[in-house]
Structure formats: structure tokens, C-alpha cells
Amino acid sequence: MASLVQPTIAEGSLSSAAQPVLRAGPMILRPWTEGDIPAVSAAYSDPEIRRWHARSMSCEEASTWISGAHEAWTLETGVSWAVDVDGALAARMTLRVEKTDGIATAAYWVRPDVRGRGVAARALDSAARWAFSVGMHRVELEHSTRNPGSCRVAIRAGFAAEGTRRQSVLHADGWHDMHTHAKIAE
Ligand SMILES: CC(C)(COP(=O)(O)OP(=O)(O)OC[C@H]1O[C@@H](n2cnc3c(N)ncnc32)[C@H](O)[C@@H]1OP(=O)(O)O)[C@@H](O)C(=O)NCCC(=O)NCCS
């Protein structure tokens, strides 16, 4: 059965170029490299990152995760940036990409010692600007209702709150209600 809908993002339009490097003030959003493996693994030793991303990460797993990020760009299913501040890895910003509807879904964390400096909000804003620049229609994210910090990041980056999906994500301590936020292409 043929779809009557033209994909919002044309096949090949993302991966025909190299993954972009984005600059936002003192921050650089760049592709991950093997050199990030120890820092990624260390980031997941933080209890908050473990809690909200519901996983740990050995160096071997970090290596696979980074390969997966490059593969996602090639397959046009996502784009993941390492966020450097002052030349060191400070954060992760990922967009999962759905090309037909032109929807990108954001996920992020910031190293504990770099929090409270606007890194997450600025990186999210930067990623969303890129998404709209390549023709995405909507950038969205969701966070547990028990994670007010992530809610503030979304609001600061201009992502309107849309509602609550009840008991929609299973965390290590059980089911969480999730808030949805989104920004629509202007
Ligand atoms: C949540 C997290 C990403 C915030 O990163 P950050 O770089 O410190 O956030 P920012 O400095 O950009 O803060 C943006 C806003 O959120 C607020 N904020 C950040 N963390 C907060 C917290 N824990 N509680 C309340 N508000 C918080 C800031 O005060 C700021 O508010 P403002 O707009 O009123 O000035 C970071 O704490 C983190 O990595 N947590 C663990 C992983 C996680 O929760 N990921 C998101 C899963 S959905």
C-alpha cells in the first residue's frame, strides 16, 4: 500500500553530509570519538545520570554506544553530539530522528561538576535550531515528573509543556509518569 504522505525529511538529505559541528557560546557540539569512551563511562557512574537514563555504562559498552551514534547518523535515525565546554566533555545531546513526520526526540545529560551553568538548556536550544534548519517539523522530549531539573531545562529552551503520559516509562524503581514538551517549527 503506497503512502499518500511525502516524507518531511527526504531520504539521504541528512547523511549525504558529515554530522554537523554546532557552536553555542563557549560550547561545541561535535560527533563522538573513541577518545570520549572513558568520560562517557565515568559520566554513568553519577547516580542522577544512572537514575534518569536507567543504565550503567562500562568502557566496552561506551565504545559500542559511540559506534551506534555514528551508525544512527549514517542511517538517518538520529544524531548524537558530545558537548565540550572549555575543551572537555561536559554533556551529551542526542536527537532520535523520525523522518516521515519530521520529529526529533531529545535526550541529554550533563556531567555533575558542570551543572547549573546553562549547558543543558543551551545545548538543547542549539540541537533544536539545527533540527529546524534541516526541515524537522517538531522537536520533543519527555522527562519523569519526578525530575524537575529536566522540566526546567525544557522550559528554559522554549519547549512548551504538553501534558502527562501516565506510567509510560519503566525506571529501575518502577513506572513513572512522563511530562511531554515540544517545540514546533515556526
Ligand atoms: C537535568 C540536567 C540535564 C540539567 O543540566 P544543567 O546543565 O545543570 O541545566 P541548566 O544549567 O541548563 O539549567 C536550566 C534551568 O534548569 C534549572 N535546573 C537545572 N537542574 C535543576 C534541578 N536539579 N532542579 C531544579 N532546577 C534545575 C536551572 O536552574 C535553570 O533554571 P532557570 O531557567 O530558571 O535559570 C542535569 O542535572 C543532568 O544531567 N541530570 C541527570 C540526567 C538527567 O536528568 N537527564 C535528563 C533526563 S530526561
XYZ file of C-alpha atoms and ligand atoms in Angstrom:
234
model
C 0.000 0.000 0.000
C 1.570 3.325 -1.029
C 1.737 6.162 1.464
C -0.091 9.325 0.444
C 2.253 11.376 2.626
C 5.524 12.816 1.387
C 8.272 12.332 4.000
C 9.032 15.597 5.800
C 12.763 14.839 5.575
C 13.824 13.363 2.233
C 15.805 10.110 2.230
C 19.547 10.818 2.140
C 19.216 14.508 2.888
C 20.914 14.220 6.301
C 23.642 11.631 5.855
C 24.805 12.992 2.498
C 26.874 15.410 4.588
C 29.087 14.825 7.612
C 27.455 15.196 11.012
C 27.465 18.942 11.745
C 29.507 20.615 14.443
C 27.445 23.258 16.285
C 28.795 26.181 18.265
C 26.857 27.902 21.041
C 28.871 30.464 23.008
C 31.693 28.591 24.748
C 30.150 25.217 23.866
C 30.921 22.984 20.915
C 28.561 20.156 19.936
C 30.604 17.650 17.937
C 30.491 13.983 16.900
C 31.661 11.464 19.491
C 35.134 9.966 19.190
C 36.788 6.914 20.718
C 38.678 9.337 22.969
C 35.357 10.012 24.765
C 34.970 6.415 25.933
C 36.427 6.859 29.455
C 34.493 10.111 30.063
C 31.199 8.577 28.882
C 31.682 5.562 31.115
C 32.590 7.848 34.041
C 29.504 10.018 33.456
C 27.289 6.972 34.009
C 28.810 6.461 37.455
C 26.831 9.576 38.500
C 23.706 8.422 40.388
C 21.458 11.013 38.667
C 22.527 10.027 35.154
C 22.101 6.339 36.074
C 18.712 7.045 37.552
C 17.218 9.052 34.707
C 18.808 7.087 31.875
C 18.215 3.814 33.708
C 21.524 2.226 32.859
C 25.200 1.888 33.751
C 27.958 2.038 31.103
C 31.241 0.126 31.078
C 34.029 1.322 28.752
C 33.209 -1.556 26.404
C 29.546 -0.516 26.355
C 30.540 3.134 25.837
C 32.548 2.072 22.794
C 29.511 0.256 21.347
C 27.288 3.222 22.232
C 29.592 5.625 20.347
C 29.672 3.313 17.307
C 25.868 3.236 17.484
C 25.777 7.043 17.448
C 27.809 7.134 14.222
C 25.645 4.417 12.696
C 22.491 6.372 13.593
C 23.790 9.351 11.615
C 24.543 7.128 8.622
C 21.098 5.502 8.838
C 19.449 8.890 9.470
C 17.759 7.596 12.606
C 19.485 10.002 14.971
C 22.225 12.448 15.718
C 24.217 12.497 18.922
C 26.654 15.177 19.977
C 29.389 15.273 22.562
C 29.186 18.720 24.145
C 32.546 20.250 25.001
C 32.953 23.143 27.389
C 36.443 24.590 27.824
C 37.807 21.750 25.709
C 36.463 18.934 27.893
C 33.413 16.685 27.534
C 30.619 18.265 29.574
C 27.404 16.783 28.253
C 25.537 14.594 25.825
C 22.816 15.845 23.477
C 21.018 13.312 21.303
C 18.141 13.624 18.851
C 16.358 10.484 17.742
C 15.035 11.208 14.248
C 11.792 10.096 12.612
C 11.946 11.396 9.034
C 8.410 10.761 7.799
C 6.752 13.028 10.327
C 9.881 15.138 10.782
C 10.027 14.535 14.527
C 13.211 14.659 16.601
C 13.204 13.420 20.199
C 15.851 14.844 22.525
C 17.773 13.153 25.332
C 20.561 14.694 27.382
C 22.752 14.617 30.435
C 25.352 16.940 31.887
C 28.368 15.931 33.964
C 27.699 16.681 37.638
C 30.547 19.200 38.018
C 29.317 21.297 35.060
C 25.648 21.560 36.092
C 23.882 24.827 36.833
C 25.729 26.776 34.118
C 23.093 26.625 31.391
C 24.821 23.835 29.454
C 21.757 21.600 29.008
C 19.380 24.409 28.035
C 21.812 25.932 25.520
C 22.755 22.580 24.014
C 19.065 21.676 23.650
C 18.322 25.015 22.004
C 21.254 24.503 19.648
C 20.166 20.990 18.691
C 16.596 22.166 18.093
C 17.772 25.044 15.879
C 19.762 22.559 13.806
C 16.749 20.228 13.557
C 14.525 23.013 12.260
C 17.260 24.169 9.871
C 17.198 20.755 8.158
C 13.409 20.747 7.902
C 12.188 18.956 11.037
C 8.643 19.827 11.964
C 8.716 19.106 15.695
C 11.343 18.573 18.377
C 10.070 16.903 21.524
C 11.294 15.385 24.743
C 9.882 13.717 27.778
C 11.043 13.503 31.363
C 9.818 11.851 34.503
C 7.501 14.027 36.570
C 9.962 13.286 39.413
C 12.771 15.059 37.506
C 12.024 18.795 37.918
C 15.522 19.754 36.723
C 14.844 18.329 33.268
C 11.482 20.107 33.205
C 13.253 23.428 33.852
C 15.763 22.716 31.089
C 12.909 22.129 28.623
C 11.087 25.318 29.631
C 14.300 27.375 29.520
C 14.949 26.101 25.960
C 11.419 27.110 24.905
C 9.802 23.665 24.868
C 6.148 24.102 25.848
C 4.703 21.559 28.294
C 2.055 19.467 26.546
C 0.828 17.022 29.141
C 1.494 13.890 31.126
C 1.711 10.326 29.843
C 0.696 8.249 32.837
C 3.030 5.418 33.916
C 4.550 5.341 30.447
C 8.215 4.598 31.166
C 9.659 1.878 33.365
C 12.557 3.074 35.521
C 14.640 0.980 37.939
C 12.241 1.920 40.747
C 9.051 1.293 38.788
C 6.707 3.086 36.395
C 6.976 6.856 36.071
C 4.518 9.404 34.752
C 6.243 11.361 31.982
C 5.840 15.015 31.014
C 5.957 15.773 27.296
C 7.416 19.043 25.993
C 7.788 20.144 22.395
C 8.768 22.938 20.096
C 7.207 23.259 16.642
C 8.898 24.701 13.558
C 7.863 28.293 13.142
C 18.848 17.865 34.346
C 20.233 18.277 33.828
C 20.347 17.849 32.377
C 20.344 19.817 33.924
O 21.564 20.234 33.310
P 22.157 21.710 33.600
O 23.182 21.997 32.567
O 22.536 21.823 35.014
O 20.871 22.618 33.353
P 20.886 24.183 33.022
O 22.035 24.815 33.773
O 20.813 24.389 31.558
O 19.552 24.678 33.717
C 18.395 25.161 33.006
C 17.339 25.521 34.048
O 17.014 24.337 34.810
C 17.218 24.588 36.209
N 17.689 23.332 36.814
C 18.735 22.575 36.405
N 18.847 21.496 37.215
C 17.869 21.608 38.134
C 17.460 20.802 39.231
N 18.089 19.656 39.539
N 16.385 21.194 39.967
C 15.715 22.335 39.640
N 16.051 23.150 38.600
C 17.123 22.774 37.878
C 18.260 25.690 36.241
O 18.232 26.396 37.478
C 17.809 26.543 35.086
O 16.659 27.238 35.512
P 16.294 28.713 35.004
O 15.830 28.557 33.590
O 15.212 29.127 35.925
O 17.553 29.523 35.107
C 21.364 17.661 34.674
O 21.127 17.908 36.041
C 21.506 16.150 34.489
O 22.276 15.717 33.636
N 20.769 15.366 35.299
C 20.876 13.898 35.235
C 20.398 13.320 33.911
C 19.026 13.828 33.529
O 18.187 14.141 34.354
N 18.801 13.886 32.211
C 17.518 14.274 31.673
C 16.653 13.050 31.578
S 15.059 13.494 30.910
